[in-house]
XYZ file of C-alpha atoms in Angstrom:
232
model
C -9.364 3.533 24.941
C -10.003 7.119 25.996
C -12.168 9.463 23.952
C -10.112 12.092 22.167
C -11.149 15.704 21.739
C -14.015 16.207 19.314
C -13.440 13.007 17.334
C -16.800 11.364 16.678
C -17.269 8.023 18.421
C -17.780 6.169 15.132
C -14.346 7.376 13.986
C -12.698 5.936 17.095
C -14.599 2.674 16.658
C -13.562 2.550 13.004
C -9.875 2.895 13.860
C -10.163 -0.031 16.274
C -12.172 -1.927 13.661
C -9.387 -1.527 11.052
C -6.844 -2.830 13.565
C -9.052 -5.766 14.620
C -9.622 -6.792 10.992
C -5.885 -6.436 10.244
C -6.776 -4.111 7.395
C -4.524 -1.332 8.694
C -0.956 -2.566 9.134
C 2.327 -0.985 10.109
C 5.776 -1.997 8.829
C 7.422 -1.502 5.433
C 5.287 -1.550 2.307
C 5.819 -0.587 -1.329
C 2.726 1.130 -2.689
C 1.408 1.038 -6.251
C 2.810 4.555 -6.608
C 6.290 3.220 -5.805
C 6.453 5.014 -2.470
C 7.799 3.056 0.498
C 5.266 3.494 3.269
C 5.363 2.571 6.986
C 1.632 1.834 6.919
C -0.789 0.138 4.555
C -4.572 -0.038 4.390
C -6.211 -2.781 2.341
C -10.015 -2.833 2.213
C -9.773 -6.255 0.565
C -9.031 -7.557 4.058
C -12.680 -7.287 5.065
C -13.780 -10.806 4.247
C -16.544 -11.968 6.613
C -20.203 -11.095 6.699
C -19.891 -9.447 10.114
C -16.913 -7.356 8.985
C -18.638 -6.162 5.823
C -21.810 -5.345 7.742
C -19.885 -3.162 10.198
C -17.875 -1.575 7.392
C -21.081 -0.554 5.641
C -22.367 1.021 8.847
C -19.227 3.135 9.261
C -19.374 4.320 5.658
C -23.099 5.050 5.946
C -22.603 7.126 9.111
C -19.738 9.075 7.541
C -21.681 9.723 4.322
C -24.745 10.859 6.255
C -22.564 13.037 8.490
C -20.932 14.783 5.498
C -23.545 14.648 2.717
C -26.848 13.886 4.392
C -29.405 11.739 2.573
C -30.141 14.044 -0.369
C -28.631 11.897 -3.109
C -29.925 9.211 -5.452
C -27.031 6.913 -6.354
C -24.004 5.497 -4.571
C -21.317 4.716 -7.142
C -18.588 2.194 -6.343
C -15.800 1.864 -8.936
C -14.800 -1.694 -9.857
C -13.543 -3.743 -8.245
C -13.198 -2.877 -4.548
C -15.859 -0.198 -4.749
C -18.550 -2.746 -5.628
C -18.825 -4.527 -2.244
C -18.227 -1.214 -0.468
C -21.208 0.357 -2.221
C -23.496 -2.640 -1.713
C -22.863 -3.067 2.012
C -23.060 0.696 2.582
C -26.445 0.960 0.846
C -27.855 -1.842 2.988
C -26.638 -0.051 6.117
C -27.915 3.331 4.866
C -31.384 1.892 4.337
C -31.418 0.324 7.802
C -29.980 3.337 9.642
C -31.735 6.208 7.871
C -34.700 4.664 6.063
C -33.651 6.102 2.692
C -33.486 3.920 -0.408
C -30.473 4.832 -2.544
C -29.673 3.119 -5.845
C -26.413 1.322 -6.502
C -24.214 1.647 -9.592
C -20.743 0.495 -10.566
C -18.664 0.418 -13.719
C -17.327 -2.628 -15.518
C -13.654 -3.002 -16.330
C -14.760 -4.316 -19.723
C -18.065 -3.517 -21.420
C -20.589 -6.341 -21.681
C -21.796 -6.689 -25.275
C -24.624 -9.201 -24.815
C -27.768 -9.764 -22.752
C -30.314 -7.322 -21.379
C -27.759 -5.589 -19.128
C -25.042 -5.019 -21.707
C -22.920 -1.904 -21.430
C -20.288 -0.448 -19.158
C -22.204 -0.372 -15.869
C -23.657 -2.673 -13.214
C -26.714 -2.009 -11.081
C -29.011 0.950 -11.622
C -28.550 3.062 -14.726
C -27.468 6.644 -14.169
C -30.181 9.109 -15.178
C -30.229 12.831 -15.939
C -30.599 14.782 -12.704
C -29.218 12.046 -10.465
C -27.215 13.199 -7.444
C -24.286 10.799 -6.991
C -21.990 10.040 -4.082
C -18.868 8.059 -4.959
C -17.234 5.571 -2.612
C -13.665 4.229 -2.563
C -11.364 2.466 -0.117
C -8.433 4.884 -0.201
C -7.034 7.548 -2.514
C -3.237 7.778 -2.677
C -2.533 9.752 -5.849
C -6.017 10.345 -7.284
C -5.256 8.309 -10.408
C -8.355 6.119 -10.056
C -10.578 9.196 -10.350
C -9.110 9.977 -13.775
C -10.963 6.976 -15.157
C -14.043 6.960 -12.941
C -15.261 10.563 -13.017
C -15.440 10.850 -16.836
C -17.348 7.558 -16.970
C -19.940 8.737 -14.468
C -20.363 12.173 -16.016
C -20.424 10.706 -19.498
C -23.267 8.311 -18.708
C -25.862 11.003 -17.947
C -26.300 14.604 -16.844
C -25.575 13.867 -13.174
C -24.268 15.909 -10.260
C -21.487 14.296 -8.240
C -22.158 15.410 -4.677
C -18.954 14.056 -3.214
C -16.518 11.235 -2.602
C -16.108 9.194 0.593
C -13.050 7.046 1.304
C -12.280 5.071 4.434
C -8.815 6.508 5.127
C -7.268 9.807 4.088
C -3.563 9.006 3.790
C -2.866 12.768 3.849
C 0.019 12.658 1.395
C 0.672 14.718 -1.689
C -1.014 13.750 -4.913
C 0.431 13.815 -8.407
C 0.751 17.601 -8.383
C 3.147 17.456 -5.458
C 1.608 20.360 -3.508
C -1.787 19.265 -2.195
C -3.050 16.032 -0.708
C -4.711 13.671 -3.162
C -8.236 14.290 -1.837
C -7.802 18.055 -2.153
C -6.455 17.609 -5.688
C -9.528 15.574 -6.633
C -11.786 18.237 -5.120
C -10.041 21.032 -7.018
C -9.835 19.147 -10.305
C -13.405 17.812 -10.455
C -15.333 20.293 -8.339
C -16.968 18.045 -5.739
C -16.398 17.502 -2.028
C -14.017 14.806 -0.795
C -14.043 13.271 2.677
C -12.802 10.264 4.630
C -14.165 8.277 7.561
C -10.855 8.969 9.322
C -7.559 10.662 8.523
C -4.134 9.222 9.194
C -3.564 12.081 11.644
C -6.568 10.877 13.659
C -5.286 7.298 13.530
C -1.853 8.279 14.865
C -3.334 10.533 17.532
C -5.628 7.751 18.725
C -3.164 4.842 18.699
C 0.244 6.321 19.528
C 1.616 4.771 22.733
C -1.854 3.807 23.931
C -2.504 0.161 24.734
C -5.226 -1.515 22.735
C -6.132 -5.063 23.772
C -2.779 -5.383 25.524
C -0.667 -4.115 22.601
C 0.867 -0.821 21.536
C -0.093 -0.515 17.863
C 1.917 2.642 17.149
C 5.027 2.882 19.329
C 7.669 5.606 19.169
C 9.615 3.763 16.456
C 6.594 3.435 14.177
C 5.583 7.031 14.930
C 9.073 8.193 13.911
C 8.799 6.240 10.634
C 5.404 7.803 9.930
C 6.768 11.286 10.690
C 9.705 10.668 8.333
C 7.318 9.489 5.615
C 5.249 12.651 5.901
C 8.393 14.778 5.909
C 8.973 13.384 2.410
C 5.452 12.855 1.064
C 3.212 14.943 3.301
C 1.714 18.278 2.321
C 4.239 21.025 3.073
């Protein structure tokens, strides 16, 4: 497909990658928030070694592009954030030669053994600079649990959050998108590998492997969705 404007090449590749892995789908879906959406992104659809390897590379490039390499820990909230963090750290080490530690929380604290407690991986230490990683943020609810856990574990600085797709819809406050709400509420940067606007711009009425992924009908459904749930 043609290169669009100033969109980085890895963003274009990532959009195609989501389509190829059938992680980004279009139709009618009911989200956890109760909203009826014409599109759905499920990072749980990355299931093979090759897919996870590529996914880690895209996250690593986006994190480096937005936050550089000046951080100590990549935190992936349980459960989907765990494989995301692990594969991204492997890619980050290979691409940029920087060793970053991995940490995740447990849904339930472990009360036995040498690694008992509420976290997996490396312990958070005072002074650590932390980047958080998630698949997608729809309402920002997941951050309500995760951020206090991370900040409560040690005197750390959360540098920012990286998600794969910015759905670009209003959060719980009803005025700003969820990523902007998280940024305002917790005081750290929030970014995505790609935004839904970039996805639509790249795929609308453009053949990809012999198919039109977003035709005029799907585009109209997406526009109607954003008329209701998009940032005004």
